[in-house]
CSV table of C-alpha atoms and ligand atoms in Angstrom, one decimal:
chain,number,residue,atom,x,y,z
A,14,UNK,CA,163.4,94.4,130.4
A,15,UNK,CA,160.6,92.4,130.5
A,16,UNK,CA,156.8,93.5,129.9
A,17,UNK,CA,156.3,93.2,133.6
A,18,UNK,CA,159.1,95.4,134.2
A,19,UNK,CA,158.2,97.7,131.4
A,20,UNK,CA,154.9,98.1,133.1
A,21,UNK,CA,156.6,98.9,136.3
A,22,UNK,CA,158.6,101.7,134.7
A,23,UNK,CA,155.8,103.1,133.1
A,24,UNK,CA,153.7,103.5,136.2
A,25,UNK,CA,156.1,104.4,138.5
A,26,UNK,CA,156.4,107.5,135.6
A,27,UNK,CA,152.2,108.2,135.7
A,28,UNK,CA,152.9,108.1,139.6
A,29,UNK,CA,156.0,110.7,139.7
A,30,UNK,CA,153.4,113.1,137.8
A,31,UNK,CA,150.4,115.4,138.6
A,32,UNK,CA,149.4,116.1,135.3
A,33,UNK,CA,149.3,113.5,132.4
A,34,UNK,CA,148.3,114.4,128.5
A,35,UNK,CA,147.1,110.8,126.3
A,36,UNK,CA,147.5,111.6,122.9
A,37,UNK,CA,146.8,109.5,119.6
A,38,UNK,CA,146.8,109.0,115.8
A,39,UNK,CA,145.3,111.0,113.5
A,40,UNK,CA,142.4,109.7,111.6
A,41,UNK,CA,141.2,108.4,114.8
A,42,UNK,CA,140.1,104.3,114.8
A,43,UNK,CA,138.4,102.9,117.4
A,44,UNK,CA,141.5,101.4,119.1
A,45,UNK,CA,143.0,104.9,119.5
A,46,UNK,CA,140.0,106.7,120.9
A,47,UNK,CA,139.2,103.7,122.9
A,48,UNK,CA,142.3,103.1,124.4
A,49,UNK,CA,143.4,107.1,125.2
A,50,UNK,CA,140.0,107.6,126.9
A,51,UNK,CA,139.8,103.9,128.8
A,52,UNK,CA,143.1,105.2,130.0
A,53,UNK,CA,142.6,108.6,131.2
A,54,UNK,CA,139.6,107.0,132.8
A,55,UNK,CA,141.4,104.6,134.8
A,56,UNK,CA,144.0,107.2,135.7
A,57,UNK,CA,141.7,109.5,137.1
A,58,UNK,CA,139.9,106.5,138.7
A,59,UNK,CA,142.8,105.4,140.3
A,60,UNK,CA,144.5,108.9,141.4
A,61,UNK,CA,141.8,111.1,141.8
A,62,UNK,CA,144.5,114.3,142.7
A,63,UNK,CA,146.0,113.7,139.3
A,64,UNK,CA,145.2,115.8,136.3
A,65,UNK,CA,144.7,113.4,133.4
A,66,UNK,CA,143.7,114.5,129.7
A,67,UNK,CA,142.7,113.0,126.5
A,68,UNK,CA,143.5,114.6,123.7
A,69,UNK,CA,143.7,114.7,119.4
A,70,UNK,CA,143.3,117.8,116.6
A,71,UNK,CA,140.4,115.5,114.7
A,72,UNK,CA,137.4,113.4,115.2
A,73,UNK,CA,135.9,110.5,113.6
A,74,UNK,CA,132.2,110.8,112.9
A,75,UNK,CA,131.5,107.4,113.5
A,76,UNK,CA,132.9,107.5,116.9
A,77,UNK,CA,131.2,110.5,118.4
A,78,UNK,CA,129.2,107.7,120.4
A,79,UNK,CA,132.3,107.4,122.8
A,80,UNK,CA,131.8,111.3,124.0
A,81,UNK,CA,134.5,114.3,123.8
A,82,UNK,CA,137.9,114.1,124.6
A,83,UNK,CA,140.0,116.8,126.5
A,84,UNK,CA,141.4,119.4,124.4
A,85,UNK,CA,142.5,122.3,123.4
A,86,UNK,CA,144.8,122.8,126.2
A,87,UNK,CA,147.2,125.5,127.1
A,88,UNK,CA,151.1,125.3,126.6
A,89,UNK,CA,151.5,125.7,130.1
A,90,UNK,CA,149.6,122.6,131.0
A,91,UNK,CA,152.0,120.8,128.0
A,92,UNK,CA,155.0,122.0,129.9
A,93,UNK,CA,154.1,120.3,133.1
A,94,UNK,CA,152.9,117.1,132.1
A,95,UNK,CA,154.3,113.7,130.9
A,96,UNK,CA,152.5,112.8,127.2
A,97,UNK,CA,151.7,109.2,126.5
A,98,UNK,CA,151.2,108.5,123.4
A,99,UNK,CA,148.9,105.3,122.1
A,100,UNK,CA,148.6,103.2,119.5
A,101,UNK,CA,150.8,105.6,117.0
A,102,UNK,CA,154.0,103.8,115.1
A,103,UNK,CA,155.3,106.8,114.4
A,104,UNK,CA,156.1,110.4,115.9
A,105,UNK,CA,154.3,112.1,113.0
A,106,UNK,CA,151.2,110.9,112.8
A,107,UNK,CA,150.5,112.2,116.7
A,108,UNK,CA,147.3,114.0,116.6
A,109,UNK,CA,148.5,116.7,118.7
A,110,UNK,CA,150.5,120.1,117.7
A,111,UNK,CA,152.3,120.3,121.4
A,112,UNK,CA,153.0,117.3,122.4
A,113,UNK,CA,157.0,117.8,122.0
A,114,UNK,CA,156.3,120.9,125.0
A,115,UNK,CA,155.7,117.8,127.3
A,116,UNK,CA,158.4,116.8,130.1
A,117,UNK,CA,158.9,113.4,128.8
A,118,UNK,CA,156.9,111.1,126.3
A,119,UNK,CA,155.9,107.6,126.5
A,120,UNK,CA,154.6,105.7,124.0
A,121,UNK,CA,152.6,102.3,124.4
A,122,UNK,CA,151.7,100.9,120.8
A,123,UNK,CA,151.1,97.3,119.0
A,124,UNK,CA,151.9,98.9,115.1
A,125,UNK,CA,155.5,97.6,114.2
A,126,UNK,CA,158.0,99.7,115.4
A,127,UNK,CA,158.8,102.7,112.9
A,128,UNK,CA,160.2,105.2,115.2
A,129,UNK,CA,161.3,104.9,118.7
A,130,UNK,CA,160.1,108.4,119.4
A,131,UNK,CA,159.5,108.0,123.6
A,132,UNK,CA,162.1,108.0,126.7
A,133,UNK,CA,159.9,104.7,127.5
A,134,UNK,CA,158.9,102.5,123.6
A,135,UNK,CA,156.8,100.1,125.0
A,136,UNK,CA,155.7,98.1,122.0
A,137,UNK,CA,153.7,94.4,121.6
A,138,UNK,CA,153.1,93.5,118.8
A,139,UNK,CA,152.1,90.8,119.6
A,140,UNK,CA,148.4,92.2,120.7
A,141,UNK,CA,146.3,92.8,118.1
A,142,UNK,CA,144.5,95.9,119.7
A,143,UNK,CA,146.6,98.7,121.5
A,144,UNK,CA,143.7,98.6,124.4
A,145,UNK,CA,145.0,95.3,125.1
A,146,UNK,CA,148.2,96.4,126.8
A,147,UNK,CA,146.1,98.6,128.8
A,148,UNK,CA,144.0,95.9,130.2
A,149,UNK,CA,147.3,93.9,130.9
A,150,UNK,CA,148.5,96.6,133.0
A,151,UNK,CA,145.3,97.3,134.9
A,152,UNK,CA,145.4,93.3,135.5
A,153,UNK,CA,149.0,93.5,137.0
A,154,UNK,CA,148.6,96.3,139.0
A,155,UNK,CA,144.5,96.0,139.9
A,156,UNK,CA,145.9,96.8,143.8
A,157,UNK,CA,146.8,100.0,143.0
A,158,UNK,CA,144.9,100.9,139.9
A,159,UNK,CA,140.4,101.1,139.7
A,160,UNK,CA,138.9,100.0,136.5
A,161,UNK,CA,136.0,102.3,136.2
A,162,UNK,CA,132.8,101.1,134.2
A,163,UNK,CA,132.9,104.3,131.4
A,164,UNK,CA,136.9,102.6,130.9
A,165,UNK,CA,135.7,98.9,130.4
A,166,UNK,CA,133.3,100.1,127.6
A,167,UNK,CA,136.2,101.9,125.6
A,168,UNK,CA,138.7,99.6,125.9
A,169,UNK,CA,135.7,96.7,124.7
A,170,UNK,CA,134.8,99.1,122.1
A,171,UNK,CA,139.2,99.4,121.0
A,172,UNK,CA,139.6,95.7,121.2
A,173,UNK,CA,136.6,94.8,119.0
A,174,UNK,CA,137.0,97.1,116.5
A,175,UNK,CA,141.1,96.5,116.4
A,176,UNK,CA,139.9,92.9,116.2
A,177,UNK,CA,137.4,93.0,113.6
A,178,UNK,CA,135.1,91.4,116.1
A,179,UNK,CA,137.7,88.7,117.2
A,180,UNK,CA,138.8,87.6,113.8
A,181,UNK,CA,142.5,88.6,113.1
A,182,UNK,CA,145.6,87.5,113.3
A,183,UNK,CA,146.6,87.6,116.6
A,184,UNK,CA,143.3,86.8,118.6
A,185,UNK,CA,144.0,83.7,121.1
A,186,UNK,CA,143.5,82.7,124.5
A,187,UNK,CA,145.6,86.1,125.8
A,188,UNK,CA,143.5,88.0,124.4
A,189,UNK,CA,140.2,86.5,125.6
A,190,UNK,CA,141.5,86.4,129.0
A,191,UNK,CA,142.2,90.1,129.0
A,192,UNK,CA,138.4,90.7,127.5
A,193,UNK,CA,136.9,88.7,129.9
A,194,UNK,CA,138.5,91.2,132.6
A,195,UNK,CA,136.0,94.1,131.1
A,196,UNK,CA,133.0,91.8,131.4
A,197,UNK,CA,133.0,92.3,135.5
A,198,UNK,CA,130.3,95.4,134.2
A,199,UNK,CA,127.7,95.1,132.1
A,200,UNK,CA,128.5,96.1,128.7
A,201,UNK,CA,125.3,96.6,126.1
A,202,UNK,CA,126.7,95.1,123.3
A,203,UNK,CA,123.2,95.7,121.8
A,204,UNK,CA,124.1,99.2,121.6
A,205,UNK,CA,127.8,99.5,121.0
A,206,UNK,CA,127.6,97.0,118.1
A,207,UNK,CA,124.6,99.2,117.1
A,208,UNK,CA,126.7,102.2,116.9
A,209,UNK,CA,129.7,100.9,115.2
A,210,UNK,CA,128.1,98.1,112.4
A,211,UNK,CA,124.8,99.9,111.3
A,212,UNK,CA,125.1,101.2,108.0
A,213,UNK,CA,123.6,104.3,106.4
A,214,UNK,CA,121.6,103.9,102.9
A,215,UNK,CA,124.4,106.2,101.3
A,216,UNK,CA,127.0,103.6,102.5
A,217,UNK,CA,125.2,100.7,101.1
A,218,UNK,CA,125.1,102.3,97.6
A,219,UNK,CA,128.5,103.0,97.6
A,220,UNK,CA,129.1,99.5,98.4
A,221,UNK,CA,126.9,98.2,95.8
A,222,UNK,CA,128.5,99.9,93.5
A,223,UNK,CA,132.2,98.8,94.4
A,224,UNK,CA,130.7,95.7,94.4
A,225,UNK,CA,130.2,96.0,90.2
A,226,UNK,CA,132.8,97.6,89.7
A,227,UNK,CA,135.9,96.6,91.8
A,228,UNK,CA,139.1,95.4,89.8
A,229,UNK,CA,141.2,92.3,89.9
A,230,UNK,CA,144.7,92.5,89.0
A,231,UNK,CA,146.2,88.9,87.1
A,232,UNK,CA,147.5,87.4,90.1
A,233,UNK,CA,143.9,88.4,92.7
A,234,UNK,CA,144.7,91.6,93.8
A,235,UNK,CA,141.5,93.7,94.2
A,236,UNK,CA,141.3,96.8,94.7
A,237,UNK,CA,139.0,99.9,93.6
A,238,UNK,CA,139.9,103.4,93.4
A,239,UNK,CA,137.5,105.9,95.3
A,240,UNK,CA,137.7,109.4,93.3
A,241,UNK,CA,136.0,112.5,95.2
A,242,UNK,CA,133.4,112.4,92.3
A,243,UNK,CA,132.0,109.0,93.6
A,244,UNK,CA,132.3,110.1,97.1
A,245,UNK,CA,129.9,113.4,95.4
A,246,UNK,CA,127.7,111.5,93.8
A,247,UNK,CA,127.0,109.2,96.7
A,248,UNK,CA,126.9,111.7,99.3
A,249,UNK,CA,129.4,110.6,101.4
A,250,UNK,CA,132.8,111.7,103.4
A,251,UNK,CA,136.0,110.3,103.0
A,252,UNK,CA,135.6,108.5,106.1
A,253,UNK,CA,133.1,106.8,105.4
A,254,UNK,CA,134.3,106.0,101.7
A,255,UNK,CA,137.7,104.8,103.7
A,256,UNK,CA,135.6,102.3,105.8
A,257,UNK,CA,134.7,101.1,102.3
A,258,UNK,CA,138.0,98.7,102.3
A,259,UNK,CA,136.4,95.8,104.3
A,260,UNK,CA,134.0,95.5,101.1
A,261,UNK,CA,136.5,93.7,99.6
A,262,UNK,CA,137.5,91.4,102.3
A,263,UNK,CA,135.4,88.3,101.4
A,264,UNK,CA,136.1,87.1,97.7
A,265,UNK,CA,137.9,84.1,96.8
A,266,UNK,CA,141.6,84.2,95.5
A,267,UNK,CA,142.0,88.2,96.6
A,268,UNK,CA,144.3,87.5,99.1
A,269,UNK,CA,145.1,90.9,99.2
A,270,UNK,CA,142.7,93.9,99.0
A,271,UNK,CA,143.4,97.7,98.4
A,272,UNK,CA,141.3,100.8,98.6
A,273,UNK,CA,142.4,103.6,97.4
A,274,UNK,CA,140.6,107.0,98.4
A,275,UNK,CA,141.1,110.8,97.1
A,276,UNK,CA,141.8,112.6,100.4
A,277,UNK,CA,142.6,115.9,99.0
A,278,UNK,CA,143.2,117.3,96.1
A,279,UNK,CA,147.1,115.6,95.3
A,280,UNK,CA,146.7,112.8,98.1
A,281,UNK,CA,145.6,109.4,97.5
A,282,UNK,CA,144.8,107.3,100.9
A,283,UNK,CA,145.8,103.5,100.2
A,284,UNK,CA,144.1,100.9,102.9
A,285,UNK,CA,145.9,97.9,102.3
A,286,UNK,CA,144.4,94.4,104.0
A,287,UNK,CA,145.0,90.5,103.2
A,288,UNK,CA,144.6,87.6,104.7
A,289,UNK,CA,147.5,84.6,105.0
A,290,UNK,CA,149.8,86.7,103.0
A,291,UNK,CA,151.7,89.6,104.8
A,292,UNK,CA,151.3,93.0,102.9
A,293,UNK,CA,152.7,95.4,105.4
A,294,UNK,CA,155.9,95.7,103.1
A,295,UNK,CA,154.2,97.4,100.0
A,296,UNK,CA,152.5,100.0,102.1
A,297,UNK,CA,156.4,100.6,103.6
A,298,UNK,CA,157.4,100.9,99.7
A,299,UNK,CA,155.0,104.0,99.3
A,300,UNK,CA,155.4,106.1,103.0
A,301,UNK,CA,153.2,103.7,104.6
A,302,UNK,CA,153.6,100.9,107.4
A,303,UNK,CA,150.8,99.5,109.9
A,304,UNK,CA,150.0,95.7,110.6
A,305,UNK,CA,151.6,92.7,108.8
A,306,UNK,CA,148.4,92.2,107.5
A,307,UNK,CA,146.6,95.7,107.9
A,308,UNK,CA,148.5,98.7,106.7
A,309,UNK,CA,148.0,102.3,105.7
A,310,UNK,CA,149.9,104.3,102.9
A,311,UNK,CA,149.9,107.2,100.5
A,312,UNK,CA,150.4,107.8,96.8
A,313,UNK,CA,150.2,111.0,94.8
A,314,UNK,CA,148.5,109.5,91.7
A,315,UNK,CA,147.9,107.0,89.0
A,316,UNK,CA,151.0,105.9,88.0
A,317,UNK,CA,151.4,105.2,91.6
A,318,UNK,CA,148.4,103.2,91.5
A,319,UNK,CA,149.4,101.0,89.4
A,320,UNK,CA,152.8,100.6,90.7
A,321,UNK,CA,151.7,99.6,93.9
A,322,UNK,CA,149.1,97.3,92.3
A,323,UNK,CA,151.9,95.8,90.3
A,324,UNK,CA,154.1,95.5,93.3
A,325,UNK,CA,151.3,93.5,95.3
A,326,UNK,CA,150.5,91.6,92.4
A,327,UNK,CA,153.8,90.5,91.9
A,328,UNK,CA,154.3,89.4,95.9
A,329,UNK,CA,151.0,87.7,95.5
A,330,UNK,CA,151.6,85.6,92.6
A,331,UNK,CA,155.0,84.7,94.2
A,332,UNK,CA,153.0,83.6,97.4
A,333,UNK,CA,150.4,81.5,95.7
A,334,UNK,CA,153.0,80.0,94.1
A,335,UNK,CA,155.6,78.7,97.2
A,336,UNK,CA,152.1,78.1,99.6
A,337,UNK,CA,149.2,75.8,100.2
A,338,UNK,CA,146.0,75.8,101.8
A,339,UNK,CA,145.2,79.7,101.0
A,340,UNK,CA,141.5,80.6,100.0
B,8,LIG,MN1,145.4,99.8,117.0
């Protein structure tokens, strides 16, 4: 099937159903929130007699801006309704405990396919932001589906943030196109770009301070390890020590960059990013996956560290040896 006919499935499924649950990751980004509640916005929008929901077990504190979403709903609701599922690879990082009560699941997602988990796996990869397949959709079907304004300002807010304000891989002519189709309402970038970029003072320290002391493995692999004593001493959650990874983004030769965060006391978050190079594979190697170029994973401690370090390393040197034209 084509995407066309993909989309047709799909909402010819939202259509055969009165009630609709939108679930998403855990650890929720600003593509997931963005795109779950542009959704459900559009939804109800466009079939006013449905019930549409969007729902997740955990916030993000930096997202609060975008409002509350649904939940907790009853089992019996579960039982009635079709789930679609956004921008989540795979089944178990849903951030839902009833999803698998639903009639049927769908799930729409850009990550690279880890598991197949709906009746309809509607995956591009191709986009770099989840929303974007949303926007798509509301373009081919704008006869029979109403783009609300709270619904143009989420799915902005997902593709900016998925996009690192239009800079990655994957950004092209498409996906301004599809932007441009939010721009028919005023949206305060002012204020959005207030809400996501401004930094508190605690943030900036922490910064600072990976900044002197960050580490570069031999082949320009940097990376800093984020123990819950920093996080302590500097005031600050894990979330916003795991925003902490685009620190590293900008130095010359560290083609690849890796945070690694304490998230509890035997799990150690990895955030793996790089630019040119592909590094998607060593978060696969440790219970990971994600973008080629933008990955999650998750060791238990040092020794993992370091082997993942070494495994990166290793890839790296292997690139900057076989390529030009890399910075
Ligand atoms: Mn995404």
């Amino acid at each position: 099937m084509d995407n066309l006919e993909i989309q047709k499935a799909i909402l010819e499924k939202i259509k055969e159903n009165d009630s609709i649950i939108i679930v998403r990751h855990i650890r929720p980004d600003g593509d997931c929130m963005g795109t779950s509640l542009g959704l459900r916005d559009i939804l109800r929008a466009s079939f006013p007699n449905k019930k549409i929901y969007s729902v997740g077990n955990d916030k993000s504190e930096y997202l609060r801006f975008l409002g509350e979403e649904d939940g907790p709903l009853d089992e019996e609701i579960y039982k009635k309704s079709l789930i679609i599922a956004v921008d989540t690879g795979s089944i178990d990082r849903i951030s839902d405990d009833n999803f698998k009560l639903g009639k049927e699941i769908i799930k729409i997602d850009h990550h690279l396919p880890v598991d197949q988990y709906g009746s309809i796996n509607y995956v591009r990869d191709d986009f770099p932001a989840a929303a974007l397949i949303i926007v798509e959709m509301y373009d081919n079907f704008k006869d029979e589906l109403v783009l609300p304004e709270s619904a143009a300002n989420f799915l902005y807010t997902a593709i900016v943030t998925d996009t690192g304000r239009f800079r990655f891989r994957g950004v092209g002519q498409r996906v301004f196109e599809l932007t441009s189709i939010l721009f028919k309402y005023d949206i305060d970038l002012e204020k959005l770009y207030a809400n996501l970029y401004l930094k508190n003072k605690e943030s900036l320290r922490l910064q600072s301070y990976i900044f002197s002391h960050f580490k570069v493995s031999e082949h320009g692999v940097a990376y800093m390890h984020i123990t819950k004593n920093m996080m302590k001493r500097f005031g600050l959650s894990y979330e916003d020590a795991s925003a902490m990874v685009s620190s590293l983004d900008s130095i010359k030769g560290s083609l690849m960059w890796i945070l690694f965060i304490d998230q509890d006391k035997k799990t150690i978050r990895v955030r793996l990013r790089s630019r040119f190079v592909e590094i998607v594979e060593i978060a696969q190697a440790f219970r990971g996956g994600g973008h080629p170029t933008a990955s999650g994973a998750t060791v238990y401690n040092k020794k993992e560290i370091k082997e993942l370090v070494k495994m990166a390393d290793e890839k790296l040197k292997e690139y900057k040896e076989n390529n030009e034209g890399w910075l």
